[in-house]
Amino acid sequence: MLELLISALDVALSPTVLIAVLLGVILGVTVGAIPGISGDMAMALMLPFVFTMDIAPAIGMLMGLYKGSLFGGSISAIMFGVPGTPGAAATILDGFPLKQAGFPNRALHTGLYSSIIGDFTSVLVLIFIATPLAVLALQFGPREFFALYAVSIVIIAALDKGRVALGFSAAAVGILLSMVGRDPFSGAARYAFGSTDLAGGLGLVPVLIGLFAVSEIMLQAGRIFRERFAHLEAGVRQRTAGEGYDPDADRLSLREYATLWRAVVTGAATGTFVGALPGAGATLAGFLSYGLAKRVSRNSDRFGKGSLEGVAAPEAGNSATAGATLIPLFAFGVPGSGSAALIGAAFIIQGITPGPMMIESNLTIVYAIFILLLYGSIFTLITSKLLLPHYARLSMLPPRYILPVVLALAILGTYAIGNSTFDVWVLLAAGIVGVAMRGVGMPIAPVALGFILGPGLERALRQSLILGFNEPGYFFSGPIALSIYGIAATLLLVFVLVGRE
Amino acid sequence: MSLPTQTPEGAVPDTPAPGKGLVIALSVLACSVIAHAVVTDWRPSPGGNPWLVPVIASGLILGCALLLALRLRGHAAGSDNLTAARMHRGRDIAGATLCTGLWGLGFFHAVQEMGLVTATFLFTAVGMLALSPDPRRALRVVLPLTLAVAISFWLLFTRLAPIVLSDPLFW
């Protein structure tokens, strides 16, 4: 055992691997911060280079890139209100208001520390309890996934106290948007109106960037334009470098961060659990962590208005999927997410098939990967600490200089994903829908969640109907599904009681 | 946790209360989706038909619209001044949304027609100047900034994440 550990350390701490992980982290943070260029996309672009590298530096670079991008996504979410990666969408809800209030540094550092804690937690879980968790995750069938998705939507839709009807209708609108395109069961083109583009469905990235970013840009542009010609109303106030930004007031103390433990623990635990479920992913982890943290918080009324807890929870949550998403891949060869599938592809390119046999026959490599996953988190912390002040300063530039650049970046970044003109139309249309929704007071987050979960929810529902011979009782027959409903009902009851108090 | 006093009240735009327009829009959307599902002859499949989830989601929307309508009946309508101010603001937002959308379409079209660097330089400069209170003074910042942005975009979208362009540089 000791010999094995020494040889794993020898592999993991070799200069080539250290440099590869470091490069991956820097690249990951940078591409994560750029809206429209997701970590998955950068990982896919890296795959051809994996051919030329040894297994340890190749996987090290990909893992570094993945970890870096998970945090990097929060940089543009906080700075510009644009999720750099879909996983950072929930971070916008409080990160961007914090930045607007003149606290970008505190928001970014809260995101960084929470991201590292979440990531580290999930790597430890991966190392120590990978197999039992993977067994549980693999027991999830369509019925259990339907329960998980339905409960997720209920929790997110009920985020806004007193506006539950709006939350539910927003989630339903998101589900409807996700229904555009081919029906996965019959192949019928739904709501395509004869268009081949619509028959292909609406892309996740253009819809998310449009709803969150483009609508924000449109509203901010309107405000700046209004202020330029007539000083009628203040609208959204934003502190800039020239408007009394106080760097001293924007420092995050360790004591202050320690008060966020509840949100961080909630996020890390939720993200680790959700990350281990195949197909659930960082975006769901972020939103679910946010929703749960809001409910357990003593300052839930501050959520959505610039709460540090609202940044800590989703960041811990989405980063906690980093290690957990590898659990089903390592233990059973089932990739839990797109990123895990790319890492699995890298293994296959290197001649190793992920799964139980990999743990049997390549234990040194597996241990080396565990070690590099651990120090990869430390690299993310150090490099991000060095980069953050520059990003924070950049975010304090007057919005009139930033908005055209961000919109151009959003357009080109969206186009870059599939070289599809249709995606650009969807992006702008989603922006207009976002403006309209904000105008009438509908929350955006449930729309995004409904859109993300819609296809999975439909698949789970219809598969369950097939398996249960159209019997509604089938949905409530499994112990895991019943447990999920039970936990959700308990949580909702607790929320109601706590809310009354 | 709560933030210190520096948090401005206006950091987040005020959330308008849902009105009659929203209830009508939600109802129209839900009814259209259901009507389209009913009149379209989608190929049936096992495990519920293709219209199952859209119809459930539309039903949920209709239920929520009904709840909102009931709540609206219980509340008095806003004052005329508030409505007038909201309409004025709504017109401004609609104008800005239209301009921003057209800017985006123009930029994307220009990238394909004029090249990435030229289009980025021109459109970001025009955008920044249009939003500046004193465009002539802003030129000193805008010109070098847009040049740097154009070069960064060229590096990013021709080297890191290449996009399909006839000529990335100029025409």
XYZ file of C-alpha atoms in Angstrom:
672
model
C 0.000 0.000 0.000
C 2.781 2.408 1.016
C 4.719 1.484 -2.113
C 1.665 2.207 -4.191
C 1.197 5.586 -2.553
C 4.859 6.486 -3.089
C 4.713 5.590 -6.764
C 1.433 7.550 -7.102
C 3.073 10.548 -5.434
C 6.030 10.146 -7.757
C 3.713 10.364 -10.770
C 1.466 13.126 -9.422
C 4.296 15.380 -8.241
C 6.499 15.091 -11.307
C 7.296 18.531 -12.797
C 5.448 17.755 -16.051
C 2.241 16.908 -14.206
C 2.546 19.917 -11.891
C 3.009 22.262 -14.862
C 0.148 20.596 -16.775
C -2.259 21.001 -13.839
C -1.172 24.618 -13.306
C -1.603 25.446 -17.000
C -4.982 23.730 -17.015
C -6.152 25.748 -13.995
C -5.024 29.090 -15.479
C -6.631 28.252 -18.806
C -9.773 27.019 -17.056
C -10.212 30.160 -14.940
C -9.651 32.321 -18.018
C -12.004 30.486 -20.387
C -14.540 30.063 -17.589
C -14.571 33.822 -17.136
C -15.336 34.368 -20.820
C -19.077 34.089 -21.458
C -19.998 31.545 -24.083
C -16.769 29.570 -23.814
C -17.543 26.810 -21.360
C -15.089 24.529 -19.633
C -16.551 21.615 -21.605
C -15.855 23.401 -24.852
C -12.249 24.116 -23.858
C -11.833 20.499 -22.696
C -13.159 19.245 -26.018
C -10.698 21.521 -27.815
C -7.897 20.059 -25.687
C -8.702 16.429 -26.538
C -6.614 16.340 -29.754
C -3.561 17.400 -27.709
C -4.127 14.549 -25.238
C -2.855 12.144 -27.907
C 0.624 13.598 -27.614
C 0.828 13.563 -23.797
C 1.313 10.919 -21.112
C -1.757 9.870 -19.142
C -0.973 11.751 -15.891
C -0.219 15.202 -17.388
C -3.071 14.775 -19.892
C -5.660 14.011 -17.227
C -4.029 16.585 -14.923
C -4.408 19.326 -17.512
C -8.029 18.390 -18.245
C -8.884 18.217 -14.536
C -7.144 21.556 -13.902
C -9.091 23.069 -16.777
C -12.344 21.669 -15.455
C -11.747 22.872 -11.899
C -10.571 26.296 -13.057
C -13.554 26.762 -15.354
C -16.015 25.892 -12.578
C -14.754 28.850 -10.565
C -13.930 30.997 -13.611
C -17.595 30.948 -14.628
C -18.426 32.894 -11.494
C -16.029 35.729 -12.391
C -18.070 36.945 -15.351
C -21.295 36.046 -13.504
C -20.308 38.439 -10.715
C -18.594 41.057 -12.875
C -20.996 41.310 -15.795
C -24.071 39.326 -14.802
C -23.171 36.850 -17.536
C -22.662 33.206 -16.557
C -19.237 32.273 -17.903
C -20.396 28.658 -17.698
C -23.975 27.362 -17.308
C -22.993 26.132 -13.824
C -22.465 29.713 -12.680
C -25.979 30.853 -13.659
C -27.207 30.739 -10.039
C -24.223 32.835 -8.882
C -25.589 35.801 -10.834
C -28.642 36.075 -8.587
C -26.596 37.600 -5.767
C -23.102 37.992 -7.222
C -24.087 40.613 -9.743
C -26.140 42.736 -7.305
C -23.124 42.639 -4.958
C -20.874 43.917 -7.713
C -23.408 46.612 -8.572
C -23.427 47.632 -4.940
C -19.657 48.158 -5.082
C -18.453 44.862 -3.584
C -16.996 42.872 -6.490
C -13.920 41.846 -4.516
C -15.953 40.410 -1.646
C -18.269 38.577 -4.012
C -15.363 37.148 -6.004
C -13.470 36.019 -2.893
C -16.609 34.502 -1.376
C -17.095 32.617 -4.644
C -13.462 31.516 -4.722
C -13.282 30.212 -1.146
C -16.658 28.493 -1.433
C -15.680 26.990 -4.757
C -12.455 25.586 -3.283
C -14.247 24.192 -0.211
C -16.950 22.603 -2.363
C -14.401 21.185 -4.777
C -12.152 19.842 -1.989
C -15.123 18.264 -0.205
C -16.262 16.448 -3.316
C -12.743 15.191 -4.068
C -12.533 13.770 -0.529
C -15.923 12.139 -1.045
C -14.684 10.741 -4.344
C -11.623 9.284 -2.641
C -13.261 7.829 0.456
C -16.871 6.947 -0.327
C -16.932 6.724 -4.095
C -18.257 3.231 -4.336
C -21.242 3.402 -1.920
C -22.421 6.709 -3.423
C -22.052 5.390 -6.944
C -24.148 2.372 -6.023
C -26.907 4.680 -4.761
C -26.668 6.899 -7.850
C -26.880 3.898 -10.138
C -30.069 2.789 -8.444
C -31.733 5.923 -9.774
C -34.184 4.953 -12.492
C -36.651 7.141 -14.428
C -39.065 7.211 -11.461
C -36.364 8.459 -9.091
C -35.094 11.018 -11.581
C -38.636 12.282 -12.131
C -38.969 12.720 -8.360
C -35.637 14.564 -8.195
C -36.454 16.859 -11.122
C -39.996 17.584 -9.916
C -38.780 18.340 -6.394
C -35.997 20.570 -7.783
C -38.525 22.599 -9.761
C -40.849 22.926 -6.766
C -38.006 24.135 -4.543
C -36.702 26.630 -7.098
C -40.167 27.876 -8.094
C -40.980 28.471 -4.450
C -37.816 30.561 -3.965
C -39.631 33.878 -3.867
C -41.812 34.085 -0.833
C -45.241 35.400 -1.784
C -44.567 34.994 -5.505
C -44.914 31.228 -5.826
C -47.447 31.460 -8.685
C -45.017 33.598 -10.677
C -42.185 31.189 -9.912
C -44.200 28.171 -11.056
C -45.408 29.869 -14.227
C -41.811 30.934 -15.002
C -40.596 27.345 -14.523
C -43.412 26.114 -16.784
C -42.418 28.657 -19.452
C -38.863 27.283 -19.228
C -40.160 23.728 -19.656
C -42.220 24.818 -22.677
C -39.147 26.415 -24.263
C -37.241 23.170 -23.782
C -40.034 21.261 -25.574
C -39.309 23.053 -28.860
C -37.686 20.557 -31.219
C -37.800 16.831 -31.839
C -39.723 14.643 -29.431
C -37.154 12.117 -28.151
C -39.674 9.263 -28.238
C -41.582 9.705 -31.514
C -39.279 12.052 -33.419
C -42.159 14.486 -34.061
C -41.038 18.098 -34.528
C -42.819 20.054 -31.806
C -43.480 23.776 -32.147
C -41.101 23.932 -35.120
C -43.611 25.545 -37.519
C -41.817 23.990 -40.477
C -38.403 25.368 -39.520
C -35.520 22.891 -39.508
C -33.636 25.125 -37.056
C -36.523 25.071 -34.577
C -36.878 21.323 -35.091
C -33.329 21.013 -33.761
C -34.414 22.674 -30.528
C -33.239 25.780 -28.688
C -29.641 25.695 -27.475
C -28.930 25.844 -23.749
C -26.139 28.409 -24.036
C -27.973 30.982 -26.201
C -31.102 30.720 -24.054
C -29.178 31.081 -20.769
C -26.911 33.891 -21.977
C -29.883 35.620 -23.614
C -32.105 35.445 -20.544
C -29.473 36.425 -18.021
C -26.935 38.511 -19.910
C -28.473 40.056 -22.983
C -31.600 41.141 -21.125
C -29.381 42.757 -18.465
C -27.329 44.509 -21.154
C -30.519 45.761 -22.810
C -31.863 47.121 -19.526
C -28.551 48.714 -18.545
C -28.119 50.258 -21.994
C -31.598 51.720 -21.658
C -30.760 53.159 -18.243
C -27.481 54.712 -19.397
C -29.153 56.147 -22.490
C -31.956 57.556 -20.358
C -29.519 59.144 -17.933
C -27.532 60.587 -20.776
C -30.410 62.626 -22.157
C -32.641 63.181 -19.185
C -31.845 62.781 -15.510
C -35.387 61.736 -14.695
C -34.830 58.744 -12.493
C -31.904 57.017 -10.869
C -32.781 53.472 -11.950
C -30.052 50.951 -11.265
C -27.172 52.679 -9.533
C -23.765 51.287 -10.183
C -20.550 52.287 -8.515
C -17.619 52.781 -10.853
C -13.959 53.551 -10.365
C -14.691 57.223 -10.775
C -17.721 57.182 -8.465
C -16.117 56.541 -5.099
C -15.343 52.835 -5.214
C -13.822 52.057 -1.830
C -11.370 49.127 -2.019
C -11.094 48.994 1.801
C -14.823 48.470 2.226
C -14.638 45.773 -0.429
C -12.349 43.419 1.535
C -13.587 40.094 2.797
C -12.318 39.174 6.257
C -11.931 35.575 7.344
C -14.330 36.172 10.243
C -16.950 37.501 7.850
C -16.466 34.533 5.577
C -16.791 32.159 8.530
C -20.336 33.460 9.112
C -21.300 31.958 5.747
C -20.602 28.376 6.898
C -24.247 27.387 6.710
C -24.481 28.299 3.014
C -21.104 26.733 2.198
C -21.939 23.445 3.929
C -25.371 23.367 2.250
C -23.784 24.008 -1.151
C -20.929 21.524 -0.717
C -23.247 18.748 0.462
C -25.884 19.413 -2.207
C -23.306 19.711 -4.988
C -21.544 16.514 -3.963
C -24.812 14.593 -3.937
C -26.166 16.078 -7.162
C -22.773 15.743 -8.882
C -22.750 12.012 -8.193
C -26.093 11.605 -9.971
C -25.596 10.905 -13.651
C -26.912 13.723 -15.782
C -27.774 16.167 -13.009
C -24.763 18.481 -13.420
C -23.272 21.692 -12.040
C -26.148 23.962 -13.116
C -28.749 22.017 -11.164
C -26.320 21.788 -8.228
C -25.880 25.577 -8.266
C -29.584 26.371 -8.351
C -30.522 23.697 -5.837
C -27.787 24.836 -3.435
C -28.984 28.412 -3.800
C -32.582 27.437 -3.107
C -31.739 25.334 -0.075
C -29.295 27.916 1.318
C -31.960 30.601 0.982
C -34.352 28.467 2.933
C -31.930 27.657 5.753
C -30.521 31.175 5.931
C -31.345 33.552 8.752
C -31.166 36.400 6.229
C -33.191 34.884 3.417
C -34.739 38.277 2.651
C -31.325 39.476 1.437
C -31.126 36.755 -1.204
C -31.406 38.202 -4.691
C -30.371 41.646 -3.462
C -26.663 41.050 -2.928
C -26.181 38.396 -0.254
C -22.773 36.793 0.246
C -24.568 33.588 1.223
C -26.270 33.713 -2.174
C -22.826 33.609 -3.780
C -21.266 31.077 -1.392
C -23.957 28.398 -1.743
C -24.138 28.080 -5.553
C -20.363 28.348 -5.901
C -19.759 25.630 -3.318
C -22.547 23.644 -4.978
C -21.397 23.836 -8.592
C -17.733 23.242 -7.716
C -18.659 20.301 -5.496
C -19.734 18.480 -8.631
C -16.092 18.450 -9.856
C -14.994 15.410 -7.896
C -18.432 13.881 -7.459
C -19.109 13.718 -11.197
C -16.161 11.312 -11.473
C -17.684 8.872 -8.961
C -19.860 6.951 -11.442
C -17.101 7.257 -14.077
C -14.388 5.778 -11.856
C -16.514 3.165 -10.127
C -18.733 2.006 -12.984
C -17.470 3.654 -16.169
C -20.619 5.790 -16.451
C -19.869 9.489 -17.062
C -22.062 11.603 -14.810
C -21.799 14.748 -16.941
C -20.473 16.150 -20.195
C -17.195 17.006 -18.486
C -16.871 13.477 -17.081
C -17.571 12.119 -20.566
C -14.708 14.228 -21.939
C -12.384 12.987 -19.184
C -13.532 9.437 -19.947
C -12.719 10.063 -23.608
C -9.231 11.191 -22.584
C -8.759 7.919 -20.676
C -9.890 5.927 -23.708
C -7.543 7.927 -25.963
C -4.758 6.893 -23.561
C -5.786 3.240 -23.834
C -7.479 2.945 -20.425
C -11.165 2.104 -20.160
C -12.757 3.869 -17.178
C -14.608 1.635 -14.747
C -13.994 -0.995 -12.085
C -11.222 -2.608 -14.152
C -9.336 0.689 -14.202
C -9.247 0.689 -10.399
C -8.076 -2.933 -10.481
C -5.308 -2.644 -13.034
C -4.195 1.022 -12.933
C -4.309 1.778 -9.239
C -1.156 3.919 -9.344
C -2.712 6.186 -11.984
C -6.004 6.329 -10.073
C -4.205 7.330 -6.862
C -2.101 9.835 -8.784
C -5.316 11.365 -10.151
C -6.733 11.593 -6.609
C -3.575 13.410 -5.488
C -3.564 15.827 -8.421
C -7.255 16.510 -7.857
C -6.402 17.591 -4.312
C -3.498 19.866 -5.179
C -5.390 21.095 -8.241
C -7.779 22.788 -5.781
C -4.829 24.491 -4.100
C -3.535 25.640 -7.499
C -6.990 27.045 -8.279
C -6.941 28.951 -4.991
C -3.463 30.409 -5.525
C -3.795 31.345 -9.197
C -7.285 32.762 -8.722
C -6.126 34.805 -5.710
C -3.432 36.285 -7.953
C -5.826 36.966 -10.825
C -8.845 38.227 -8.882
C -7.662 41.766 -8.076
C -7.216 42.397 -11.792
C -10.669 41.063 -12.592
C -12.210 43.068 -9.743
C -10.579 46.265 -11.001
C -11.691 45.510 -14.529
C -15.260 45.099 -13.349
C -15.262 48.618 -11.995
C -14.871 50.123 -15.448
C -17.862 52.287 -16.416
C -20.561 50.048 -17.900
C -20.744 52.150 -21.062
C -17.339 50.692 -22.031
C -18.167 47.160 -20.927
C -21.670 46.617 -22.307
C -20.867 46.693 -26.059
C -17.870 44.385 -25.488
C -19.897 41.900 -23.425
C -22.742 41.851 -25.962
C -20.279 41.317 -28.812
C -18.593 38.562 -26.787
C -21.929 36.933 -25.997
C -22.875 36.962 -29.694
C -19.552 35.585 -30.923
C -19.234 33.122 -28.026
C -22.706 31.770 -28.779
C -21.893 31.543 -32.474
C -18.577 29.802 -31.675
C -20.306 26.845 -30.037
C -21.980 25.536 -33.177
C -21.206 28.129 -35.857
C -24.972 28.538 -36.008
C -26.646 31.785 -37.032
C -29.874 30.444 -35.559
C -28.234 30.383 -32.091
C -27.544 34.114 -32.412
C -31.229 34.728 -33.214
C -32.199 32.622 -30.201
C -29.764 34.588 -28.029
C -31.259 37.948 -28.997
C -34.832 36.640 -28.789
C -34.120 35.212 -25.318
C -32.730 38.622 -24.358
C -35.984 40.307 -25.401
C -38.009 37.667 -23.534
C -35.795 38.284 -20.475
C -36.439 42.038 -20.643
C -40.189 41.447 -20.958
C -40.155 39.034 -18.016
C -38.186 41.390 -15.819
C -40.551 44.164 -16.893
C -43.600 42.294 -15.628
C -41.876 41.023 -12.487
C -41.370 37.381 -13.443
C -38.234 35.757 -12.005
C -35.668 34.522 -14.541
C -34.052 31.696 -12.523
C -37.052 29.307 -12.651
C -37.242 29.757 -16.444
C -33.605 28.716 -16.749
C -34.139 25.772 -14.412
C -37.277 24.673 -16.260
C -35.385 24.878 -19.528
C -32.471 22.821 -18.192
C -34.593 20.197 -16.476
C -37.406 20.036 -19.050
C -35.937 17.357 -21.348
C -34.784 15.180 -18.427
C -38.119 15.604 -16.681
C -40.011 14.595 -19.813
C -37.768 11.592 -20.439
C -38.121 10.443 -16.826
C -41.901 10.969 -16.832
C -42.550 9.098 -20.056
C -40.140 6.272 -19.288
C -41.843 5.903 -15.906
C -45.234 5.762 -17.644
C -43.941 2.988 -19.892
C -42.403 1.057 -16.995
C -45.455 1.574 -14.791
C -48.014 0.767 -17.523
C -49.497 4.280 -17.208
C -50.318 3.681 -13.522
C -49.899 6.910 -11.498
C -49.159 4.831 -8.405
C -45.870 3.723 -9.964
C -44.388 7.169 -9.298
C -44.815 6.681 -5.557
C -43.847 3.022 -5.333
C -40.047 3.001 -5.082
C -38.276 3.571 -1.757
C -35.788 6.092 -3.216
C -38.509 8.113 -4.960
C -40.620 8.039 -1.812
C -37.606 9.169 0.215
C -37.044 12.096 -2.178
C -40.721 13.124 -1.908
C -40.558 12.661 1.849
C -37.413 14.768 2.207
C -38.925 17.438 -0.060
C -42.188 17.486 1.895
C -40.251 17.746 5.176
C -38.109 20.551 3.783
C -41.154 22.462 2.532
C -42.859 22.022 5.904
C -39.753 23.261 7.698
C -39.533 26.219 5.309
C -43.170 27.122 5.942
C -42.746 26.873 9.709
C -39.459 28.803 9.684
C -41.038 31.354 7.350
C -43.911 31.891 9.795
C -41.494 32.466 12.626
C -25.421 37.672 6.612
C -26.134 41.326 6.110
C -23.900 43.750 4.317
C -22.741 47.028 5.803
C -24.340 50.332 5.010
C -22.632 50.764 1.650
C -25.263 48.710 -0.151
C -27.342 51.210 -2.107
C -31.064 50.786 -2.112
C -31.232 50.958 -5.845
C -28.736 48.193 -6.519
C -31.465 45.902 -7.733
C -34.234 47.183 -9.972
C -37.549 47.320 -8.172
C -39.749 44.340 -8.949
C -43.085 45.425 -10.379
C -46.198 43.713 -9.107
C -47.805 41.401 -11.669
C -50.598 43.122 -13.562
C -53.513 42.359 -15.846
C -51.215 42.263 -18.882
C -49.174 39.434 -17.406
C -52.269 37.368 -16.621
C -53.511 37.829 -20.193
C -50.089 37.054 -21.694
C -49.734 33.858 -19.640
C -53.257 32.736 -20.516
C -52.759 33.410 -24.232
C -49.435 31.538 -24.190
C -50.876 28.506 -22.414
C -54.009 28.368 -24.612
C -51.915 28.714 -27.798
C -49.636 25.864 -26.738
C -52.602 23.622 -25.914
C -54.446 24.576 -29.138
C -51.341 23.873 -31.220
C -50.898 20.506 -29.501
C -54.542 19.632 -30.173
C -54.669 20.656 -33.843
C -51.222 19.274 -34.779
C -51.143 15.623 -35.675
C -48.008 14.575 -33.807
C -46.936 10.982 -34.187
C -48.074 9.108 -31.058
C -45.523 7.177 -29.031
C -45.497 4.979 -25.935
C -45.308 6.590 -22.520
C -47.708 9.422 -23.198
C -47.884 11.410 -26.411
C -45.513 14.193 -27.477
C -48.038 16.743 -26.235
C -48.115 15.367 -22.679
C -45.489 17.599 -21.023
C -46.336 20.775 -23.006
C -50.009 20.381 -22.030
C -49.126 19.747 -18.354
C -46.838 22.818 -18.345
C -49.547 24.909 -20.031
C -52.091 23.717 -17.480
C -49.716 24.811 -14.729
C -49.382 28.222 -16.376
C -53.170 28.577 -16.659
C -53.560 27.659 -12.986
C -50.959 30.230 -11.977
C -52.609 32.865 -14.199
C -55.909 32.153 -12.464
C -54.284 32.559 -9.043
C -52.675 35.828 -10.141
C -56.003 37.064 -11.508
C -57.729 36.261 -8.216
C -55.004 38.080 -6.314
C -55.317 41.070 -8.650
C -59.034 41.309 -7.879
C -58.168 41.634 -4.218
C -55.800 44.531 -4.773
C -56.678 48.084 -5.762
C -55.216 49.323 -9.043
C -52.151 51.605 -8.874
C -52.461 55.362 -9.039
C -52.548 57.124 -12.406
C -49.168 58.759 -11.758
C -47.536 55.393 -11.123
C -49.085 53.933 -14.255
C -47.945 56.920 -16.329
C -44.389 56.675 -14.955
C -44.319 52.950 -15.638
C -45.552 53.469 -19.197
C -42.898 56.137 -19.763
C -40.218 53.813 -18.402
C -41.619 50.909 -20.408
C -41.331 52.938 -23.625
C -37.688 53.758 -22.792
C -36.892 50.115 -22.087
C -38.629 48.987 -25.275
C -36.626 51.545 -27.283
C -33.345 50.467 -25.700
C -34.185 46.793 -26.229
C -34.915 47.438 -29.893
C -31.699 49.455 -30.372
C -29.580 46.848 -28.574
C -31.159 44.035 -30.587
C -30.532 45.869 -33.856
C -26.957 46.610 -32.757
C -26.444 42.894 -32.103
C -27.876 41.859 -35.456
C -25.876 44.547 -37.236
C -22.690 43.472 -35.486
C -23.190 39.809 -36.344
C -23.968 40.671 -39.965
C -20.945 42.980 -40.123
C -18.640 40.254 -38.779
C -19.619 38.087 -41.726
C -19.471 40.899 -44.284
C -16.602 43.084 -43.054
C -14.443 40.680 -41.069
C -14.128 40.097 -37.334
C -11.546 42.758 -36.517
C -13.098 45.593 -38.506
C -16.629 44.842 -37.322
C -15.582 44.508 -33.679
C -13.607 47.741 -33.805
C -16.400 49.709 -35.489
C -19.371 48.349 -33.591
C -17.864 48.414 -30.104
C -16.645 51.979 -30.758
C -20.113 53.058 -31.934
C -21.717 51.329 -28.928
C -19.363 52.940 -26.421
C -19.704 56.394 -27.981
C -23.493 56.119 -28.116
C -23.567 55.425 -24.384
C -20.988 58.088 -23.434
C -22.247 61.415 -22.101
C -19.511 63.270 -24.009
C -18.580 61.200 -27.106
C -15.857 63.579 -28.268
C -13.995 63.367 -24.943
C -14.589 59.626 -24.719
C -12.799 59.057 -28.052
C -9.418 59.095 -26.302
C -10.428 56.067 -24.244
C -12.680 54.396 -26.780
C -10.234 54.165 -29.699
C -7.367 52.306 -27.948
C -9.852 50.222 -25.963
C -11.771 49.048 -29.022
C -8.525 48.316 -30.846
C -7.389 46.126 -27.918
C -10.804 44.433 -27.844
C -10.685 43.762 -31.609
C -7.222 42.188 -31.325
C -8.295 40.087 -28.313
C -11.366 38.886 -30.199
C -9.225 37.989 -33.182
C -6.924 35.896 -30.971
C -9.847 34.308 -29.174
C -12.059 33.464 -32.110
C -9.435 32.528 -34.661
C -6.989 30.728 -32.359
C -8.703 29.507 -29.161
C -12.281 28.864 -30.267
C -12.315 29.338 -34.030
C -15.528 30.461 -35.677
C -16.354 30.070 -39.347
C -15.418 33.301 -41.098
C -14.751 34.105 -44.726
C -11.858 36.349 -43.706
C -11.256 36.980 -40.013
C -9.272 40.179 -40.485
C -10.895 42.528 -42.937
C -13.194 42.183 -45.952
